[in-house]
Coordinates of C-alpha atoms and ligand atoms in Angstrom, one line a residue:
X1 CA -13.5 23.8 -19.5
X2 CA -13.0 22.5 -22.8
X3 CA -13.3 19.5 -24.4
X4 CA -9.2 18.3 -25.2
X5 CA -8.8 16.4 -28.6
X6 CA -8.2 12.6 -27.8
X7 CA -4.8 11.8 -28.9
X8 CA -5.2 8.6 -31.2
X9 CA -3.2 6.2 -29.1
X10 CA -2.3 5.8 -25.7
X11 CA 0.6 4.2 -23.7
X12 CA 0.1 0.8 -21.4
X13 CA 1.6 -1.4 -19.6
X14 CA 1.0 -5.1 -20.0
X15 CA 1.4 -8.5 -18.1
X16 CA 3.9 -10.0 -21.2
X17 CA 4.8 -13.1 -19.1
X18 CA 4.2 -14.9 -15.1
X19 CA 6.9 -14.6 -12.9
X20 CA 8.1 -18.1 -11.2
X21 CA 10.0 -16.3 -7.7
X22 CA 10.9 -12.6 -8.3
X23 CA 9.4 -10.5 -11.5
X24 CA 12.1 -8.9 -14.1
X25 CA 11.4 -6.9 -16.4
X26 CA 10.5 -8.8 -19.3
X27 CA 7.5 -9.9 -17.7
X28 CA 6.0 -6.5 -18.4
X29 CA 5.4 -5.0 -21.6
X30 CA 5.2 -1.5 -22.6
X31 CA 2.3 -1.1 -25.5
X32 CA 0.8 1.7 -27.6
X33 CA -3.0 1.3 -27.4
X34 CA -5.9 3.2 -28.9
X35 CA -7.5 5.6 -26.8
X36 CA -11.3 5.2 -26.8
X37 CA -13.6 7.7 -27.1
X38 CA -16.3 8.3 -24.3
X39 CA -20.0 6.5 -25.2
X40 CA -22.8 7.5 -23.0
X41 CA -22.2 7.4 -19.2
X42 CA -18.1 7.5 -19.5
X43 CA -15.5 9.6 -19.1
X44 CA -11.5 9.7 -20.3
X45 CA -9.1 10.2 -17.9
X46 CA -5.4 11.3 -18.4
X47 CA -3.6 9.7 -15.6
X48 CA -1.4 12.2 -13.3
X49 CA -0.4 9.2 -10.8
X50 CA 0.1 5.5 -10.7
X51 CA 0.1 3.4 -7.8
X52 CA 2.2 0.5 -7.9
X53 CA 1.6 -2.0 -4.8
X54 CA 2.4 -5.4 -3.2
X55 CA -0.9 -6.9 -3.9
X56 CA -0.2 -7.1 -8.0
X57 CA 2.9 -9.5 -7.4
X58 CA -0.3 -11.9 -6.3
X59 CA -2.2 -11.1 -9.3
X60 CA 0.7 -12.0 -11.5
X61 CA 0.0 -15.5 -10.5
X62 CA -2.8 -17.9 -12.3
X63 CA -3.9 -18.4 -8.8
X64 CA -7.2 -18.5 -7.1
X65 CA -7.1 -15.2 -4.9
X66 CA -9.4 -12.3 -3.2
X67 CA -9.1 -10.3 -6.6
X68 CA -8.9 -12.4 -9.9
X69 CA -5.4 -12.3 -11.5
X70 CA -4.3 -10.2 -14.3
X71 CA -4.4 -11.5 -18.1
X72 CA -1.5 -12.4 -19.8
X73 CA -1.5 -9.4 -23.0
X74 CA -3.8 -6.8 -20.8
X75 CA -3.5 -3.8 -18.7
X76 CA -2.2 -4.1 -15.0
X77 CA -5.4 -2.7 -13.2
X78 CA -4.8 -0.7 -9.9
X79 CA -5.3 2.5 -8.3
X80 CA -4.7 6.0 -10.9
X81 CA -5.7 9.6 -10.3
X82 CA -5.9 12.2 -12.7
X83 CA -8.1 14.8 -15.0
X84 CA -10.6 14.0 -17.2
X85 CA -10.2 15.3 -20.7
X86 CA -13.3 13.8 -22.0
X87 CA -17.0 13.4 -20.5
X88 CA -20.2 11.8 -21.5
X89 CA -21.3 11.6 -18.3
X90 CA -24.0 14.1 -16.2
X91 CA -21.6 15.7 -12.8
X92 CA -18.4 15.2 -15.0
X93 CA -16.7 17.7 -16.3
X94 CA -13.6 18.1 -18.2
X95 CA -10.9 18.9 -15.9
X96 CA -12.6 17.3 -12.4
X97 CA -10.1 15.0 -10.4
X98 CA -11.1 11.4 -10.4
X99 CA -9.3 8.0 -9.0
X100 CA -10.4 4.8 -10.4
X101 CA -9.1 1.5 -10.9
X102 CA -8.5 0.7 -14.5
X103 CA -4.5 1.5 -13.3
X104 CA -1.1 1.6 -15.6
X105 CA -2.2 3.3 -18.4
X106 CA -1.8 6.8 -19.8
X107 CA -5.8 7.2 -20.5
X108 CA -8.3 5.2 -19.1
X109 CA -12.1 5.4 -20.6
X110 CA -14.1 4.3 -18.2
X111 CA -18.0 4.6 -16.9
X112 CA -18.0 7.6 -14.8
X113 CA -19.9 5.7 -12.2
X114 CA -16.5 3.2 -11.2
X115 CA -14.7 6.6 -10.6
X116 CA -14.8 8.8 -7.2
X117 CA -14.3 12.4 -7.5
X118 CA -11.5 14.1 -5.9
X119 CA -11.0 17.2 -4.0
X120 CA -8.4 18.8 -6.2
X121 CA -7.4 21.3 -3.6
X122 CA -5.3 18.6 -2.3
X123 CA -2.3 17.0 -3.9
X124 CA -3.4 14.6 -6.4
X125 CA -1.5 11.5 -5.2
X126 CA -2.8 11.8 -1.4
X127 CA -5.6 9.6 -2.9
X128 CA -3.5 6.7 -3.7
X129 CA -1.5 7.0 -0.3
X130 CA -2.3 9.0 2.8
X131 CA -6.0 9.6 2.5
X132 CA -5.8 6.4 -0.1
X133 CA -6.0 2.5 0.1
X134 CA -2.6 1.9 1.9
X135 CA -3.8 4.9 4.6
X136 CA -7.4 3.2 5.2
X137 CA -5.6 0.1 5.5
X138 CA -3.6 1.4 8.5
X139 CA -6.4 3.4 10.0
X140 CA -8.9 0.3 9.9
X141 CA -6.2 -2.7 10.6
X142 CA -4.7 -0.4 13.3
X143 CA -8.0 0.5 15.2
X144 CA -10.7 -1.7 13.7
X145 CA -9.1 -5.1 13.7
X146 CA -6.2 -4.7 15.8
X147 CA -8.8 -2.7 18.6
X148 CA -6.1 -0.8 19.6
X149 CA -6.6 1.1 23.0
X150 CA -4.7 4.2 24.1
X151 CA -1.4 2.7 25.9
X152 CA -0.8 -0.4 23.7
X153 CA 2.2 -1.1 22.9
X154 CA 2.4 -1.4 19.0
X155 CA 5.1 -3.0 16.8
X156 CA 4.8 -2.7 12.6
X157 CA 6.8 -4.7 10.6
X158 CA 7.6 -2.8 6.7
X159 CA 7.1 0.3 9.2
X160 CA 9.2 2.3 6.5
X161 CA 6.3 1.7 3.8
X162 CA 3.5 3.3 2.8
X163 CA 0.9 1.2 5.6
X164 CA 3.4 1.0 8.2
X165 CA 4.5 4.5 8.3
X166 CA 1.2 5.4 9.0
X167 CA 0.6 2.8 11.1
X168 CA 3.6 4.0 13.8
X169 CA 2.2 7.1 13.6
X170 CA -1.7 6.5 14.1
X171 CA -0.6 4.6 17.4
X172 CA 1.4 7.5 18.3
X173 CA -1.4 9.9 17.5
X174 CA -4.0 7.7 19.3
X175 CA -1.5 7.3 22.7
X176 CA 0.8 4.2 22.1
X177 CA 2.7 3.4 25.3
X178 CA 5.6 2.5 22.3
X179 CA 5.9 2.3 19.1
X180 CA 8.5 0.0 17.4
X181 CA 9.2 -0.4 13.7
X182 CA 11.1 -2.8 11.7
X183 CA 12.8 -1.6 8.3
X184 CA 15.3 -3.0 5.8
X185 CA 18.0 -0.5 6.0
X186 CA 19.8 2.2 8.6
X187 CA 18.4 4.6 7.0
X188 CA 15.2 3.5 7.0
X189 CA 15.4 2.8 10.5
X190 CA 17.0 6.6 11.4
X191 CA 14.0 7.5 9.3
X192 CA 11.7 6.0 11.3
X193 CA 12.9 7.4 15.0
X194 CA 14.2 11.1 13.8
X195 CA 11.2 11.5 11.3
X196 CA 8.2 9.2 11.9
X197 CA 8.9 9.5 15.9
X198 CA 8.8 6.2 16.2
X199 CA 10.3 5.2 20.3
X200 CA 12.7 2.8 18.2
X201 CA 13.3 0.7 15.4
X202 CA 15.5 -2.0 13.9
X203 CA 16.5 -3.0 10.4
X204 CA 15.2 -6.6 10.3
X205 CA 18.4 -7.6 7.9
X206 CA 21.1 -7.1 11.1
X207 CA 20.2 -10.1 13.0
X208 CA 17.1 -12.7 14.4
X209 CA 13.6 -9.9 14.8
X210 CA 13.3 -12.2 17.7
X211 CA 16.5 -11.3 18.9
X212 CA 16.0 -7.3 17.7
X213 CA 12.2 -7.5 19.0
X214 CA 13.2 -8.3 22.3
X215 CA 15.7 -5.1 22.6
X216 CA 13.1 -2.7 21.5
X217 CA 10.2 -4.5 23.6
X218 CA 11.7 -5.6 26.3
X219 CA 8.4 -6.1 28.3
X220 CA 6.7 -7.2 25.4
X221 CA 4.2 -5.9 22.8
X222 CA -0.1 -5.9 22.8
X223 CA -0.8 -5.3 18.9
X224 CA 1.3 -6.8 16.2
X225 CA 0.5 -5.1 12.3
X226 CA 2.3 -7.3 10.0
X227 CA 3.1 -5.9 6.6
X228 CA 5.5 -9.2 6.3
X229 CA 5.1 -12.7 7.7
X230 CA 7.5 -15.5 7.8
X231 CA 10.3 -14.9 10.8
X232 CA 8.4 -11.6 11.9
X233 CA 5.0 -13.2 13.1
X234 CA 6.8 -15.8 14.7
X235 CA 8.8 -13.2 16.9
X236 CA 6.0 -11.1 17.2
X237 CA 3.8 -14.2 18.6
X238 CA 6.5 -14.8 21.1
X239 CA 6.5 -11.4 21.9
X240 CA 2.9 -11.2 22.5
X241 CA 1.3 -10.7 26.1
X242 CA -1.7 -12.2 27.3
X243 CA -4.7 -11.2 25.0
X244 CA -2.6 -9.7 22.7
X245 CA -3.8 -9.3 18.5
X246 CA -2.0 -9.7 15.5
X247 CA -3.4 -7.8 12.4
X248 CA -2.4 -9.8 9.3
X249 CA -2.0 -7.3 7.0
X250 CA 0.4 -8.4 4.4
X251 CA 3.2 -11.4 3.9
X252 CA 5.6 -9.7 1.7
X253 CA 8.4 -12.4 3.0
X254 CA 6.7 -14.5 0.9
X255 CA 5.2 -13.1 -1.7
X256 CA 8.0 -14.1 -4.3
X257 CA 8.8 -17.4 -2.8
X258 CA 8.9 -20.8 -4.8
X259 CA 8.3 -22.9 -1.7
X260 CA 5.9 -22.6 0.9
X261 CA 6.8 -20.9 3.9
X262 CA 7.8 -22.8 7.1
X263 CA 6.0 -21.8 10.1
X264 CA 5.5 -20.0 12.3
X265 CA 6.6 -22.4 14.4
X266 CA 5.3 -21.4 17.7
X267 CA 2.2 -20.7 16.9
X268 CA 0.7 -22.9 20.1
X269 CA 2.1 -20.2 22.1
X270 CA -1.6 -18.4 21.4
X271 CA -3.4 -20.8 22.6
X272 CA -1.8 -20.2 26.4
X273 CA -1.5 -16.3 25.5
X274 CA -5.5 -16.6 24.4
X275 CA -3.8 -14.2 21.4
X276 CA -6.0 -13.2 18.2
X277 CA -4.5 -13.3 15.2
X278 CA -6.9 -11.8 12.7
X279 CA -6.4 -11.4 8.8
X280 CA -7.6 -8.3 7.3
X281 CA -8.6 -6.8 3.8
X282 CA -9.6 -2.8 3.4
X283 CA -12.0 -3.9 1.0
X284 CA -14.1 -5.0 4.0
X285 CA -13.6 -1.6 6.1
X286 CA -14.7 1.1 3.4
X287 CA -17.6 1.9 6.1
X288 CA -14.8 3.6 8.3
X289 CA -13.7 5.7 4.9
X290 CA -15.5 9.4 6.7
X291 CA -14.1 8.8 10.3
X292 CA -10.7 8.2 8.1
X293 CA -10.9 11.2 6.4
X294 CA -12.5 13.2 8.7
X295 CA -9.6 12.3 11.4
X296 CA -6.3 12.0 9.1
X297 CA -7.2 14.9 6.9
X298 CA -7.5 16.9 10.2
X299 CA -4.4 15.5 11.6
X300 CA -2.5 16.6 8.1
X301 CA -4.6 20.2 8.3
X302 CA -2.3 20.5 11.9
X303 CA 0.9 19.0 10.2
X304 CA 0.7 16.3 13.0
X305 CA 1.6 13.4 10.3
X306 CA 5.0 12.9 8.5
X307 CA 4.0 12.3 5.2
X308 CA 6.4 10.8 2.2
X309 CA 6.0 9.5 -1.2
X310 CA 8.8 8.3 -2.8
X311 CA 7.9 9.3 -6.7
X312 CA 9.3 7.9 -9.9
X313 CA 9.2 10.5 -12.6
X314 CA 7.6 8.5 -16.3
X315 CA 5.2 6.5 -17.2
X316 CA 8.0 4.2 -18.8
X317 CA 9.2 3.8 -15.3
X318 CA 6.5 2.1 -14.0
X319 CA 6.9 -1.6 -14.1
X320 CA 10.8 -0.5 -12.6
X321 CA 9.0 1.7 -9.7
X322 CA 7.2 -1.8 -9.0
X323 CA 10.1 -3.7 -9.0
X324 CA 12.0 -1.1 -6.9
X325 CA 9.0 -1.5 -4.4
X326 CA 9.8 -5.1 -4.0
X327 CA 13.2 -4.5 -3.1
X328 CA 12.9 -1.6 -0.7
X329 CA 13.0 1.2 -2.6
X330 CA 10.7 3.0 -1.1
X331 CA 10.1 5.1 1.9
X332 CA 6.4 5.9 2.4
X333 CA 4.3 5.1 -0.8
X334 CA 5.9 4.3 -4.1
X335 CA 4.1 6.1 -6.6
X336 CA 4.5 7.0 -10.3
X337 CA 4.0 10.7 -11.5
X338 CA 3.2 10.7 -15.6
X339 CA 5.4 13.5 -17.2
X340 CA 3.5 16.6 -17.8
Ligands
LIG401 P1 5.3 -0.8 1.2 O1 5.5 -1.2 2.6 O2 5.2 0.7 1.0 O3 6.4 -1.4 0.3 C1 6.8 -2.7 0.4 C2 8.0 -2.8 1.3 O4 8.1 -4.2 1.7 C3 9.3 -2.5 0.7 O5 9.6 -1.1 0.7 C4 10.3 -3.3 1.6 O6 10.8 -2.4 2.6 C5 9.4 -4.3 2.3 N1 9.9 -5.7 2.0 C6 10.2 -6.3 0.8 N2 10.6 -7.5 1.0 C7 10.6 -7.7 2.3 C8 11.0 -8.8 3.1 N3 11.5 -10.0 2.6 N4 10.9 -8.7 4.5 C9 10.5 -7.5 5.0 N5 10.1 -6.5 4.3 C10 10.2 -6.6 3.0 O7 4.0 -1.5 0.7 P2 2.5 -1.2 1.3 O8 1.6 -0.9 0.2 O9 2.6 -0.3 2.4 O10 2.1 -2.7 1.8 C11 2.6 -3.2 3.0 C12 2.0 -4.6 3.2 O11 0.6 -4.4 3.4 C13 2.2 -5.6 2.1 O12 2.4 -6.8 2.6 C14 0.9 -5.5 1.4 O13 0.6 -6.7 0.7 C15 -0.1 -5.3 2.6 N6 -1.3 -4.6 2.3 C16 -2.5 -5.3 2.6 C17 -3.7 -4.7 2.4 C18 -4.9 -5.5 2.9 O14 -6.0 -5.1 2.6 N7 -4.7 -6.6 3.6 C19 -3.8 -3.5 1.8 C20 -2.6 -2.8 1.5 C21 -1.4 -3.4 1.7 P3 12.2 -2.8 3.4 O15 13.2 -1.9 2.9 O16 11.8 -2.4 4.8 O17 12.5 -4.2 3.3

């Protein structure tokens, strides 16, 4: 293919200001931006899909995390996938599918060797969900860390979003005993029993989960995958049998609080229960990336997994799609598609 002429200027999205509780808009800024031009070793990319993802509320923060926070005035890094339309690099040619990490932008110049190549004969955005970060995460928490065993019963709090839908579904596929889900909304929650086959689900905002839990579990649950902290671990801990594992996946409960969180507050109940609460990041479990994609990508080939994106149309969307995300927008993985 090719070489495309580099357009002068580019679009981005900066961190303009950091958030104290929820982010608004004005903490992001939409910028034009030069677009540079490959040196040796790099390639441009113009970006087809933007992931936007709980983990950047923490890097909003001036805080001391597991991936340095973003600069006030630069780029919000993340996951993209797209084409490149410019190469200076050997095994990279215009018009190969690559996902990096260089994130909301419209073109990214970058060395070729922080890329991955893609597999273009599947959709583009799988990379950022299903076959992507959020599926690994569910795949490896789920069976890695959680040591799930055919028969478990499993309950996934944000089992509407892009890990716990495919977390419900994993057990499923693997031979769950049950499968319970918690979700923000009815509809979320129809969702997950008419669509996801989940055995039930509840939406978290009707009443105690304890209360909800209890319901849907009545004998109880072996794995806990928590998307969400706060109230749900503690009724997940009580709901826990003997030997029973929590995989701390995520705290999004928290993630835009002022004050620290209180509890859980029975959280001497593992000691008796000899539970194991484990915390988890997919950074540590890229080993298990070929059984991943070797065993999702087969259960896609036979249409086994329900699979949904929920896709905002324009890059100038993008700091809204986040937000959205936040808030429950989203069913499956919020992603942003850049206008052709
Ligand atoms: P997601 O679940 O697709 O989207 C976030 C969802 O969180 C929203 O749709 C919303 O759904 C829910 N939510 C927001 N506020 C909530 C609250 N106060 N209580 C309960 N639910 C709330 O996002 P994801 O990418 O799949 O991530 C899910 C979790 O996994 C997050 O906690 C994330 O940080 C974590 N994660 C961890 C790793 C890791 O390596 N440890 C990797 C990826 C993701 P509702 O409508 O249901 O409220």
């Amino acid at each position: 293919m090719a070489e495309q002429t580099l357009p002068a200027t580019g679009r981005e999205w900066h961190l303009a200001a950091r958030p104290n509780g929820w982010p608004v808009p004005e903490d992001f800024a939409l910028v034009e931006a030069p677009v540079q031009a490959p040196g040796a070793g790099q390639i441009v990319v113009r970006n087809e899909f933007l992931s936007v993802d709980p983990y950047m509320r923490g890097r909003m923060n001036d805080v001391k995390s597991y991936v340095p926070p973003f600069r006030l005035g630069a780029v919000m890094d993340g996951g993209a996938v797209g084409r490149v339309v410019a190469s200076e690099a050997e095994g990279f040619a215009v018009g190969d599918a690559v996902l990096h990490g260089l994130g909301w932008r419209e073109y990214a110049t970058l060395d070729a060797a922080k890329s991955v190549k893609v597999d273009a004969s599947l959709p583009l955005q799988s990379y950022l969900g299903v076959l992507g970060m959020t599926g690994l995460t569910a795949y490896a928490g789920l069976l890695e860390v959680g040591g799930f065993k055919p028969g478990d019963a499993v309950f996934v709090s944000g089992a509407a979003g892009a890990v716990g839908s495919m977390v419900g579904q994993i057990a499923k596929l693997r031979g769950a005993s049950l499968v319970v889900g918690s979700a923000g909304s009815d509809e979320k929650v129809r969702r997950l029993t008419e669509d996801f086959g989940f055995d039930a689900a509840f939406d978290y905002k009707n009443g105690p989960v304890a209360e909800q839990l209890a319901k849907v579990a009545p004998e109880g649950i072996d794995i806990y995958f928590d998307n969400v902290g706060g109230e749900h671990l503690e009724a997940a801990i009580g709901a826990l049998k003997l030997k029973g594992r929590a995989v701390l996946c995520g705290a999004i409960a928290q993630y835009n609080d002022t004050n620290p969180p209180i509890g859980p507050r029975n959280l001497a109940l593992a000691i008796g229960k000899r539970l194991r609460l484990e915390g988890m990041l997919v950074g540590d479990h890229y080993g298990l990336q070929p059984q991943f994609v070797a065993e999702v990508g087969e259960w896609l080939r036979e249409g086994k997994l329900v699979v949904e994106d929920t896709v905002v149309d324009g890059f100038e969307n993008t700091a809204d799609a986040f937000l959205g995300m936040l808030h429950g927008a989203n069913t499956g993985k919020m992603l942003v598609r850049l206008n052709g």
